[in-house]
Tab-separated table of C-alpha atoms and ligand atoms in Angstrom:
chain	number	residue	atom	x	y	z
Q	26	MET	CA	108.851	112.656	65.347
Q	27	THR	CA	106.198	111.234	67.648
Q	28	GLU	CA	103.783	114.066	67.070
Q	29	ASN	CA	103.854	113.669	63.270
Q	30	LEU	CA	102.337	110.269	63.771
Q	31	ASP	CA	99.381	111.732	65.567
Q	32	ASN	CA	96.966	113.259	63.065
Q	33	SER	CA	94.894	115.035	65.724
Q	34	ILE	CA	92.817	118.077	64.863
Q	35	LEU	CA	95.074	120.631	66.464
Q	36	ASP	CA	92.509	123.312	67.258
Q	37	ALA	CA	90.435	120.867	69.347
Q	38	PRO	CA	88.281	121.095	71.313
Q	39	ARG	CA	85.612	122.691	69.155
Q	40	ILE	CA	82.095	122.453	70.528
Q	41	VAL	CA	79.513	123.690	68.019
Q	42	VAL	CA	76.444	122.345	69.820
Q	43	LYS	CA	76.166	121.398	73.480
Q	44	PRO	CA	76.528	117.596	73.681
Q	45	PRO	CA	74.475	115.580	73.157
Q	46	GLY	CA	73.570	117.379	69.920
Q	47	PRO	CA	70.408	116.404	68.001
Q	48	LYS	CA	72.071	113.792	65.773
Q	49	SER	CA	73.816	112.159	68.733
Q	50	LEU	CA	70.555	112.095	70.663
Q	51	GLU	CA	68.736	110.358	67.833
Q	52	ILE	CA	71.428	107.655	67.528
Q	53	LEU	CA	71.608	107.194	71.297
Q	54	LYS	CA	67.832	106.736	71.337
Q	55	GLN	CA	68.013	104.050	68.652
Q	56	GLN	CA	70.856	102.334	70.478
Q	57	GLU	CA	68.767	102.198	73.640
Q	58	GLU	CA	65.941	100.559	71.719
Q	59	LEU	CA	68.192	97.967	70.085
Q	60	GLU	CA	70.959	97.230	72.535
Q	61	THR	CA	71.101	95.782	76.025
Q	62	SER	CA	70.185	97.758	79.125
Q	63	ALA	CA	73.601	96.679	80.452
Q	64	LEU	CA	75.406	99.323	78.373
Q	65	ASN	CA	77.909	101.319	80.403
Q	66	TYR	CA	79.937	103.911	78.489
Q	67	PRO	CA	77.049	105.715	76.727
Q	68	LYS	CA	75.742	106.503	80.234
Q	69	TYR	CA	78.865	108.650	80.725
Q	70	PHE	CA	79.558	109.962	77.225
Q	71	ARG	CA	76.243	111.038	75.689
Q	72	ILE	CA	77.531	111.297	72.126
Q	73	ALA	CA	77.589	109.226	68.945
Q	74	VAL	CA	81.002	109.093	67.310
Q	75	LYS	CA	81.586	109.827	63.633
Q	76	GLU	CA	85.344	109.446	63.373
Q	77	ALA	CA	88.604	109.773	65.237
Q	78	LYS	CA	92.019	111.187	64.380
Q	79	GLY	CA	95.067	110.884	66.603
Q	80	SER	CA	94.003	112.159	70.013
Q	81	THR	CA	90.755	113.712	68.847
Q	82	ILE	CA	87.202	112.393	68.428
Q	83	ILE	CA	84.533	113.917	66.203
Q	84	ASP	CA	80.885	113.307	67.017
Q	85	VAL	CA	78.000	113.141	64.536
Q	86	ASP	CA	77.081	116.761	65.352
Q	87	ASP	CA	80.630	117.826	64.366
Q	88	ASN	CA	81.819	118.556	67.884
Q	89	ILE	CA	85.527	117.824	68.256
Q	90	TYR	CA	86.838	116.461	71.542
Q	91	ILE	CA	90.295	115.897	73.004
Q	92	ASP	CA	90.488	112.189	73.791
Q	93	TRP	CA	91.945	111.400	77.217
Q	94	PHE	CA	90.210	108.026	77.216
Q	95	ALA	CA	91.830	106.213	74.241
Q	96	GLY	CA	89.042	103.626	74.195
Q	97	ILE	CA	90.019	102.735	77.786
Q	98	ALA	CA	93.803	102.639	77.360
Q	99	VAL	CA	93.668	100.736	74.085
Q	100	VAL	CA	94.551	103.170	71.300
Q	101	ASN	CA	97.957	103.963	72.804
Q	102	LEU	CA	99.418	105.163	69.498
Q	103	GLY	CA	96.409	107.311	68.626
Q	104	HIS	CA	93.387	106.770	66.403
Q	105	ASN	CA	94.040	106.055	62.770
Q	106	ASN	CA	97.789	105.899	63.293
Q	107	PRO	CA	99.455	105.509	59.868
Q	108	ILE	CA	101.914	102.844	61.070
Q	109	ILE	CA	99.104	100.749	62.516
Q	110	ARG	CA	96.898	101.284	59.486
Q	111	LYS	CA	99.737	100.113	57.213
Q	112	ALA	CA	100.335	96.986	59.338
Q	113	ILE	CA	96.631	96.097	59.093
Q	114	GLU	CA	96.434	96.766	55.356
Q	115	THR	CA	99.567	94.732	54.600
Q	116	GLN	CA	98.244	91.757	56.577
Q	117	LEU	CA	94.743	92.166	55.137
Q	118	ASP	CA	96.177	91.498	51.685
Q	119	LYS	CA	97.625	88.192	52.934
Q	120	ILE	CA	95.296	86.401	55.392
Q	121	TRP	CA	93.085	87.489	58.284
Q	122	HIS	CA	92.024	84.235	59.977
Q	123	TYR	CA	93.508	80.769	60.176
Q	124	LEU	CA	93.456	79.569	63.795
Q	125	GLU	CA	96.863	78.484	65.136
Q	126	ILE	CA	98.319	77.385	61.803
Q	127	PRO	CA	101.452	79.527	61.787
Q	128	THR	CA	102.054	82.529	59.591
Q	129	GLU	CA	105.319	84.401	59.162
Q	130	ILE	CA	103.940	87.400	61.053
Q	131	ARG	CA	102.959	85.183	64.018
Q	132	ILE	CA	106.548	83.964	64.425
Q	133	GLU	CA	107.975	87.449	63.854
Q	134	PHE	CA	105.666	88.936	66.484
Q	135	MET	CA	106.622	86.370	69.127
Q	136	LYS	CA	110.313	87.004	68.451
Q	137	THR	CA	109.758	90.761	68.810
Q	138	LEU	CA	107.744	90.278	71.978
Q	139	ARG	CA	110.449	88.075	73.491
Q	140	LYS	CA	112.931	90.929	73.095
Q	141	THR	CA	110.752	93.116	75.336
Q	142	LEU	CA	110.450	90.555	78.164
Q	143	ASN	CA	113.150	89.864	80.746
Q	144	PHE	CA	112.459	86.122	81.080
Q	145	ASP	CA	112.504	83.109	78.799
Q	146	ALA	CA	108.899	83.184	77.641
Q	147	LYS	CA	106.497	80.982	75.756
Q	148	PHE	CA	103.212	82.347	74.487
Q	149	LEU	CA	99.578	81.332	74.461
Q	150	PHE	CA	97.266	83.504	72.373
Q	151	THR	CA	93.820	84.522	73.584
Q	152	THR	CA	91.248	87.089	72.462
Q	153	THR	CA	90.412	89.490	75.297
Q	154	GLY	CA	91.989	90.607	78.555
Q	155	ALA	CA	89.687	88.375	80.596
Q	156	ASP	CA	90.445	85.397	78.334
Q	157	ALA	CA	94.173	85.950	78.932
Q	158	VAL	CA	93.594	86.124	82.706
Q	159	GLU	CA	91.536	82.909	82.648
Q	160	ALA	CA	94.317	81.148	80.752
Q	161	ALA	CA	96.981	82.525	83.128
Q	162	VAL	CA	95.104	81.285	86.193
Q	163	LYS	CA	94.596	77.873	84.560
Q	164	ILE	CA	98.337	77.663	83.829
Q	165	ALA	CA	99.120	78.413	87.493
Q	166	ARG	CA	96.592	75.874	88.796
Q	167	TRP	CA	97.642	73.206	86.297
Q	168	ASN	CA	101.314	73.562	87.174
Q	169	THR	CA	100.905	73.627	90.940
Q	170	GLY	CA	97.904	71.319	91.245
Q	171	LYS	CA	96.595	73.786	93.849
Q	172	ARG	CA	93.339	75.648	94.145
Q	173	TYR	CA	93.373	79.192	95.543
Q	174	ILE	CA	94.373	82.378	93.757
Q	175	ILE	CA	95.340	85.451	95.762
Q	176	ALA	CA	93.926	88.685	94.303
Q	177	PHE	CA	93.505	92.194	95.702
Q	178	ASN	CA	90.510	94.180	96.889
Q	179	GLU	CA	90.998	96.960	94.339
Q	180	ALA	CA	91.681	94.493	91.527
Q	181	TYR	CA	90.008	94.254	88.147
Q	182	HIS	CA	90.839	91.300	85.929
Q	183	GLY	CA	87.684	91.039	83.810
Q	184	VAL	CA	84.090	90.015	84.395
Q	185	THR	CA	83.688	86.685	82.608
Q	186	ALA	CA	82.606	83.711	84.712
Q	187	GLY	CA	86.249	82.747	85.148
Q	188	THR	CA	87.480	86.206	86.156
Q	189	VAL	CA	84.667	87.941	88.044
Q	190	GLY	CA	85.743	86.185	91.238
Q	191	LEU	CA	89.089	87.951	90.924
Q	192	SER	CA	87.623	91.410	90.272
Q	193	ASN	CA	86.258	93.398	93.134
Q	194	SER	CA	84.660	96.382	91.395
Q	195	THR	CA	81.450	97.537	93.072
Q	196	ASN	CA	79.195	96.670	90.106
Q	197	HIS	CA	80.565	93.167	89.766
Q	198	ARG	CA	81.120	92.023	93.340
Q	199	LYS	CA	77.502	90.888	93.566
Q	200	PHE	CA	78.099	88.226	90.893
Q	201	GLN	CA	81.007	86.630	92.708
Q	202	PRO	CA	78.969	84.035	94.643
Q	203	TYR	CA	77.861	82.409	91.383
Q	204	TYR	CA	81.327	81.835	89.974
Q	205	ASP	CA	84.900	81.147	91.033
Q	206	ASN	CA	85.055	81.282	94.820
Q	207	ASN	CA	88.537	79.905	95.096
Q	208	VAL	CA	89.953	83.375	95.513
Q	209	ILE	CA	91.621	84.866	98.576
Q	210	ARG	CA	91.204	88.632	98.499
Q	211	LEU	CA	93.623	90.920	100.302
Q	212	PRO	CA	93.945	94.708	100.499
Q	213	TYR	CA	96.078	96.412	97.836
Q	214	PRO	CA	98.546	98.884	99.366
Q	215	TYR	CA	96.339	101.931	98.706
Q	216	GLU	CA	98.258	104.500	100.707
Q	217	TYR	CA	95.673	107.285	100.487
Q	218	ARG	CA	93.072	105.062	102.169
Q	219	CYS	CA	95.194	102.508	103.963
Q	220	PRO	CA	93.914	101.186	107.310
Q	221	PHE	CA	97.425	100.097	108.327
Q	222	ARG	CA	100.252	102.174	109.758
Q	223	ASP	CA	102.838	100.562	107.489
Q	224	CYS	CA	100.775	99.842	104.399
Q	225	LEU	CA	103.399	98.084	102.313
Q	226	ASN	CA	104.779	95.748	104.973
Q	227	GLU	CA	101.403	94.926	106.542
Q	228	VAL	CA	100.021	93.923	103.144
Q	229	LEU	CA	103.090	91.840	102.367
Q	230	SER	CA	102.844	90.033	105.683
Q	231	LEU	CA	99.155	89.292	105.029
Q	232	VAL	CA	100.136	87.792	101.679
Q	233	GLU	CA	102.760	85.591	103.299
Q	234	HIS	CA	100.354	84.537	106.037
Q	235	GLU	CA	97.658	83.468	103.536
Q	236	ILE	CA	100.180	81.552	101.444
Q	237	LYS	CA	101.406	79.713	104.543
Q	238	ILE	CA	97.974	78.544	105.645
Q	239	ASN	CA	96.241	77.903	102.280
Q	240	ASP	CA	96.533	75.753	99.216
Q	241	VAL	CA	97.652	78.689	97.000
Q	242	ALA	CA	98.121	78.100	93.246
Q	243	GLY	CA	99.113	81.626	92.254
Q	244	LEU	CA	98.971	85.326	92.978
Q	245	ILE	CA	97.650	87.837	90.452
Q	246	VAL	CA	98.480	91.529	90.679
Q	247	GLU	CA	98.225	94.704	88.624
Q	248	PRO	CA	101.440	96.787	88.832
Q	249	ILE	CA	99.109	99.799	89.182
Q	250	ALA	CA	95.499	99.041	90.156
Q	251	GLY	CA	93.678	100.289	87.039
Q	252	GLU	CA	89.897	100.132	87.343
Q	253	GLY	CA	90.438	100.163	91.113
Q	254	GLY	CA	91.515	103.812	90.975
Q	255	TYR	CA	94.906	104.210	89.265
Q	256	ILE	CA	96.481	103.333	92.582
Q	257	VAL	CA	100.263	103.343	92.455
Q	258	PRO	CA	101.521	100.990	95.176
Q	259	PRO	CA	104.526	101.966	97.287
Q	260	LYS	CA	107.921	101.159	95.848
Q	261	GLY	CA	108.934	97.641	96.756
Q	262	PHE	CA	105.467	96.104	96.465
Q	263	LEU	CA	106.087	93.980	93.371
Q	264	LYS	CA	109.566	93.169	94.630
Q	265	GLY	CA	108.125	92.022	97.950
Q	266	LEU	CA	105.512	89.877	96.197
Q	267	ARG	CA	108.248	88.395	94.016
Q	268	GLU	CA	110.334	87.472	97.045
Q	269	ILE	CA	107.448	85.830	98.896
Q	270	THR	CA	106.112	83.915	95.888
Q	271	THR	CA	109.609	82.699	95.033
Q	272	GLU	CA	110.141	81.505	98.587
Q	273	TYR	CA	106.911	79.486	98.543
Q	274	ASN	CA	107.244	78.447	94.903
Q	275	ILE	CA	104.020	80.088	93.757
Q	276	PRO	CA	103.612	81.534	90.251
Q	277	LEU	CA	103.418	85.329	90.211
Q	278	ILE	CA	100.960	86.508	87.564
Q	279	VAL	CA	101.427	90.144	86.576
Q	280	ASP	CA	98.358	91.523	84.833
Q	281	GLU	CA	99.667	94.066	82.304
Q	282	VAL	CA	96.385	94.335	80.392
Q	283	GLN	CA	96.046	98.044	81.228
Q	284	THR	CA	99.543	99.037	82.395
Q	285	GLY	CA	101.372	97.385	79.494
Q	286	VAL	CA	102.497	98.416	76.031
Q	287	GLY	CA	104.131	101.679	77.060
Q	288	ARG	CA	101.375	103.241	79.124
Q	289	THR	CA	103.565	103.880	82.188
Q	290	GLY	CA	106.680	104.859	80.212
Q	291	LYS	CA	108.147	101.343	80.106
Q	292	ILE	CA	106.873	98.670	77.746
Q	293	TRP	CA	105.860	96.607	80.810
Q	294	ALA	CA	105.127	98.321	84.126
Q	295	TYR	CA	106.792	95.514	86.116
Q	296	GLU	CA	110.107	96.786	84.680
Q	297	TRP	CA	109.896	99.730	87.103
Q	298	GLU	CA	110.523	97.260	89.944
Q	299	GLY	CA	113.077	95.162	88.052
Q	300	ILE	CA	111.283	91.891	88.824
Q	301	LYS	CA	110.889	88.791	86.653
Q	302	PRO	CA	107.279	87.571	86.638
Q	303	ASP	CA	106.307	83.957	85.962
Q	304	ILE	CA	103.228	84.807	83.923
Q	305	VAL	CA	102.200	88.064	82.220
Q	306	THR	CA	98.786	88.835	80.738
Q	307	ILE	CA	98.758	91.163	77.725
Q	308	ALA	CA	95.753	92.679	75.906
Q	309	LYS	CA	94.247	96.121	75.140
Q	310	ALA	CA	96.975	98.264	73.491
Q	311	ILE	CA	98.904	95.358	71.988
Q	312	GLY	CA	96.163	95.271	69.322
Q	313	GLU	CA	95.403	99.018	69.288
Q	314	GLY	CA	91.706	98.106	69.007
Q	315	ILE	CA	91.988	94.875	66.975
Q	316	PRO	CA	90.891	92.224	69.517
Q	317	ILE	CA	93.935	90.216	70.490
Q	318	SER	CA	95.500	89.170	73.761
Q	319	LEU	CA	97.963	86.632	75.023
Q	320	VAL	CA	99.739	85.129	77.980
Q	321	ALA	CA	103.524	85.115	78.241
Q	322	TYR	CA	104.770	82.545	80.735
Q	323	ASN	CA	108.091	81.169	81.853
Q	324	LYS	CA	109.018	78.184	79.721
Q	325	ASP	CA	109.420	76.073	82.882
Q	326	LEU	CA	105.609	76.199	83.141
Q	327	ASP	CA	105.166	74.837	79.639
Q	328	LYS	CA	103.771	71.456	80.608
Q	329	LEU	CA	100.352	72.080	79.149
Q	330	PRO	CA	98.444	69.312	77.372
Q	331	GLN	CA	97.262	69.649	73.784
Q	332	ALA	CA	94.197	71.921	73.427
Q	333	PHE	CA	94.551	73.138	77.035
Q	334	HIS	CA	92.951	76.484	76.196
Q	335	LEU	CA	90.943	76.968	73.013
Q	336	GLY	CA	89.015	79.701	71.251
Q	337	THR	CA	88.317	80.135	67.552
Q	338	TYR	CA	89.648	83.683	67.252
Q	339	ARG	CA	92.848	83.440	69.289
Q	340	GLY	CA	95.917	85.005	67.699
Q	341	ASN	CA	94.165	86.861	64.914
Q	342	PRO	CA	96.722	87.760	62.210
Q	343	LEU	CA	95.559	91.382	61.990
Q	344	GLY	CA	96.027	91.821	65.738
Q	345	ILE	CA	99.395	90.107	65.587
Q	346	ALA	CA	100.544	92.403	62.766
Q	347	VAL	CA	99.461	95.404	64.826
Q	348	GLY	CA	101.198	94.055	67.933
Q	349	ASN	CA	104.413	93.639	66.008
Q	350	ALA	CA	104.258	97.165	64.572
Q	351	THR	CA	103.380	98.627	67.984
Q	352	LEU	CA	106.250	96.954	69.848
Q	353	ASN	CA	108.740	97.859	67.134
Q	354	TYR	CA	107.620	101.457	67.357
Q	355	LEU	CA	107.922	101.514	71.147
Q	356	MET	CA	111.425	100.006	70.972
Q	357	ASN	CA	112.765	102.138	68.141
Q	358	SER	CA	111.379	105.621	68.859
Q	359	ASN	CA	111.738	108.078	71.733
Q	360	ILE	CA	108.100	107.721	72.754
Q	361	LEU	CA	108.699	106.045	76.131
Q	362	ASP	CA	110.933	108.926	77.310
Q	363	ARG	CA	108.259	111.310	76.119
Q	364	VAL	CA	105.608	109.454	78.150
Q	365	VAL	CA	107.749	109.720	81.291
Q	366	SER	CA	108.534	113.424	80.929
Q	367	LEU	CA	105.112	114.579	79.698
Q	368	GLY	CA	103.467	112.313	82.282
Q	369	GLU	CA	105.440	114.002	85.080
Q	370	TYR	CA	104.505	117.400	83.664
Q	371	ALA	CA	100.804	116.513	83.506
Q	372	LYS	CA	100.839	115.055	87.020
Q	373	LYS	CA	102.363	118.262	88.383
Q	374	ARG	CA	99.717	120.377	86.614
Q	375	PHE	CA	96.880	118.169	87.919
Q	376	ASP	CA	98.346	118.531	91.389
Q	377	GLU	CA	98.578	122.340	91.151
Q	378	ILE	CA	95.018	122.619	89.863
Q	379	MET	CA	93.618	120.340	92.573
Q	380	GLU	CA	95.552	122.128	95.315
Q	381	ASN	CA	94.061	125.437	94.144
Q	382	TYR	CA	90.469	124.265	94.382
Q	383	TYR	CA	90.494	121.295	96.756
Q	384	LYS	CA	93.214	122.333	99.229
Q	385	GLY	CA	94.550	118.968	100.347
Q	386	LYS	CA	91.277	117.058	99.878
Q	387	TYR	CA	92.465	115.072	96.893
Q	388	ASP	CA	95.170	112.729	95.725
Q	389	VAL	CA	97.036	112.900	92.427
Q	390	ARG	CA	99.177	109.882	91.556
Q	391	GLY	CA	100.462	108.029	88.532
Q	392	LEU	CA	103.233	106.817	86.342
Q	393	GLY	CA	103.658	107.951	82.744
Q	394	PHE	CA	100.286	108.389	81.049
Q	395	MET	CA	98.407	106.546	83.752
Q	396	ILE	CA	97.393	109.341	86.130
Q	397	GLY	CA	94.573	109.267	88.658
Q	398	VAL	CA	92.967	112.280	90.330
Q	399	GLU	CA	91.034	111.206	93.412
Q	400	PHE	CA	88.425	113.553	94.873
Q	401	SER	CA	87.431	113.506	98.516
Q	402	ASN	CA	85.947	115.853	101.072
Q	403	GLU	CA	86.948	116.875	104.576
Q	404	ARG	CA	86.705	113.371	106.060
Q	405	LYS	CA	88.245	111.689	103.030
Q	406	ASP	CA	84.736	110.589	102.036
Q	407	PRO	CA	84.813	109.654	98.386
Q	408	ILE	CA	83.220	112.031	95.878
Q	409	ASN	CA	81.500	110.575	92.812
Q	410	VAL	CA	83.152	112.121	89.757
Q	411	LYS	CA	80.298	111.648	87.253
Q	412	PRO	CA	79.396	115.379	87.246
Q	413	TYR	CA	82.991	116.238	86.333
Q	414	ILE	CA	82.905	113.777	83.434
Q	415	GLU	CA	79.753	115.474	82.122
Q	416	THR	CA	81.191	118.976	82.553
Q	417	LEU	CA	84.437	117.964	80.841
Q	418	LEU	CA	82.505	116.477	77.919
Q	419	GLU	CA	80.577	119.732	77.523
Q	420	LYS	CA	83.925	121.518	77.396
Q	421	GLY	CA	85.308	119.071	74.826
Q	422	VAL	CA	87.450	116.668	76.850
Q	423	ILE	CA	86.714	112.951	77.120
Q	424	MET	CA	87.874	111.683	80.490
Q	425	TYR	CA	86.654	108.597	82.361
Q	426	LYS	CA	86.367	107.464	85.961
Q	427	ALA	CA	87.975	104.745	88.045
Q	428	GLY	CA	87.958	103.683	91.690
Q	429	ILE	CA	85.788	101.366	93.715
Q	430	TYR	CA	83.802	104.442	94.798
Q	431	ASP	CA	83.781	106.016	91.290
Q	432	ASN	CA	85.817	108.778	92.892
Q	433	VAL	CA	88.808	109.028	90.564
Q	434	LEU	CA	89.232	110.730	87.198
Q	435	ARG	CA	91.845	109.038	85.107
Q	436	PHE	CA	94.109	110.437	82.461
Q	437	MET	CA	94.880	107.794	79.827
Q	438	ALA	CA	95.376	109.816	76.635
Q	439	PRO	CA	97.093	108.287	73.616
Q	440	LEU	CA	100.855	108.329	74.228
Q	441	THR	CA	101.203	110.371	71.036
Q	442	ILE	CA	99.008	113.307	72.102
Q	443	PRO	CA	100.429	116.627	70.868
Q	444	LYS	CA	101.635	118.810	73.769
Q	445	GLN	CA	99.277	121.614	72.801
Q	446	LEU	CA	96.277	119.286	73.176
Q	447	LEU	CA	97.569	118.109	76.522
Q	448	ASP	CA	97.800	121.747	77.641
Q	449	ARG	CA	94.400	122.674	76.247
Q	450	GLY	CA	92.897	119.663	78.002
Q	451	LEU	CA	94.507	120.761	81.271
Q	452	GLU	CA	92.961	124.233	80.868
Q	453	LYS	CA	89.550	122.619	80.392
Q	454	PHE	CA	90.163	120.366	83.375
Q	455	GLU	CA	90.907	123.422	85.514
Q	456	GLU	CA	87.712	125.140	84.343
Q	457	ALA	CA	85.687	122.022	85.136
Q	458	VAL	CA	87.146	121.663	88.639
Q	459	LYS	CA	86.523	125.352	89.295
Q	460	GLU	CA	82.907	125.235	88.130
Q	461	GLU	CA	81.971	121.856	89.514
Q	462	PRO	CA	82.436	121.849	93.257
Q	463	ARG	CA	78.951	120.268	93.607
Q	464	ASN	CA	80.142	117.649	96.039
Q	465	ALA	CA	82.986	119.405	97.795
P	519	LIG	C1	94.070	94.928	84.452
P	519	LIG	C2	92.967	94.377	83.607
P	519	LIG	N1	92.857	93.052	83.466
P	519	LIG	C3	91.897	92.507	82.698
P	519	LIG	C4	90.966	93.297	82.065
P	519	LIG	C5	89.892	92.665	81.241
P	519	LIG	O1	90.120	92.904	79.880
P	519	LIG	P1	88.928	92.767	78.832
P	519	LIG	O2	87.997	93.908	79.085
P	519	LIG	O3	89.596	92.856	77.486
P	519	LIG	O4	88.304	91.434	79.069
P	519	LIG	C6	91.043	94.685	82.182
P	519	LIG	C7	90.064	95.566	81.512
P	519	LIG	O5	89.936	96.733	81.766
P	519	LIG	C8	92.068	95.247	82.974
P	519	LIG	O6	92.186	96.567	83.150
């Protein structure tokens, strides 16, 4: 049932000319002339894209790739998904922009979304992940009248002026002094590289200590650190944070921008720990590529003045229609079970492959379709994975990096990927690891 929805090209990958082919090169050259030097992704994937189907991407030279990137965990139900396409087309015939003036689909979406959350939520629409995080932090500060936000060292919450202070990625840390400095940064419980003997409890006691001695307005956390390296914290982390923040009456903001909308095998990753957050940020896959995001917050926090957070494009009807279709699909199909079982299968295969070639000098971790493969050498020194990304692309698999040292490859395929493309991708991954021990 799930796989029929995914119109992937089933004999992918098919590489007819080594990427970048001549047509890709020409377009990349023109892009460089026209667009900012701050581009990021074309530095990793040297191709120009023609079209996409399901879990496959076709470049302008007619190479076909298996997509394990999903536009950075956005196209969770696959490219050109017929259900999503229909939701967009139906809404397109009605209206595609009218600010906050309500539409039927807007109300329907919020009612659907409420069914997926385990607390009595109200909603504030935004446009991007960072916009949702900014609004969430404002809600926490407004309600508590306090200043500091606790965030984690491996965190990524966006890079706008209002979020870069919360993100600690290597490329963005240097901008922090110019923006929001009211952030207390603590280590995430990153067990593979943890300086503490008891990672979980030491981190939790640091959190409690900082809350005791500072004017803390809120704590923001990713259930799995995404850009930070697909780091799965030890069991009990979110629960521990919930207990501490409840005790000190501090809003707990769970950033589900990357982990949400089914990626880990639950609609929201916080469900794995059975906690009730105060504020949840939602973006990326809720719109399947149509820019939409929002904040869900406990109705007790709904003391916000008129026009508290504005933005012309918030709550776009096309994005809302997609969000509604996406959540209904997640709730009414067997896809979440599939993500858990296929995710476990993929994790085991990644582990076997890495053990064969890296013999203990690696870490494979993940939940559902959020799997990280960390490379290191003898002394656990991080290994930059860029050469693997290039080799994988040449073999027809699109896979991206994560980690504050760029030392993690992350698997974030569409949740609908056909099993045969998952297996073929794993074969290519094994070939790449075998051929690419440049840094080992
Ligand atoms: C956890 C998390 N929060 C926030 C953001 C920022 O979202 P956006 O890029 O839409 O601003 C991201 C983006 O990757 C993210 O992974």
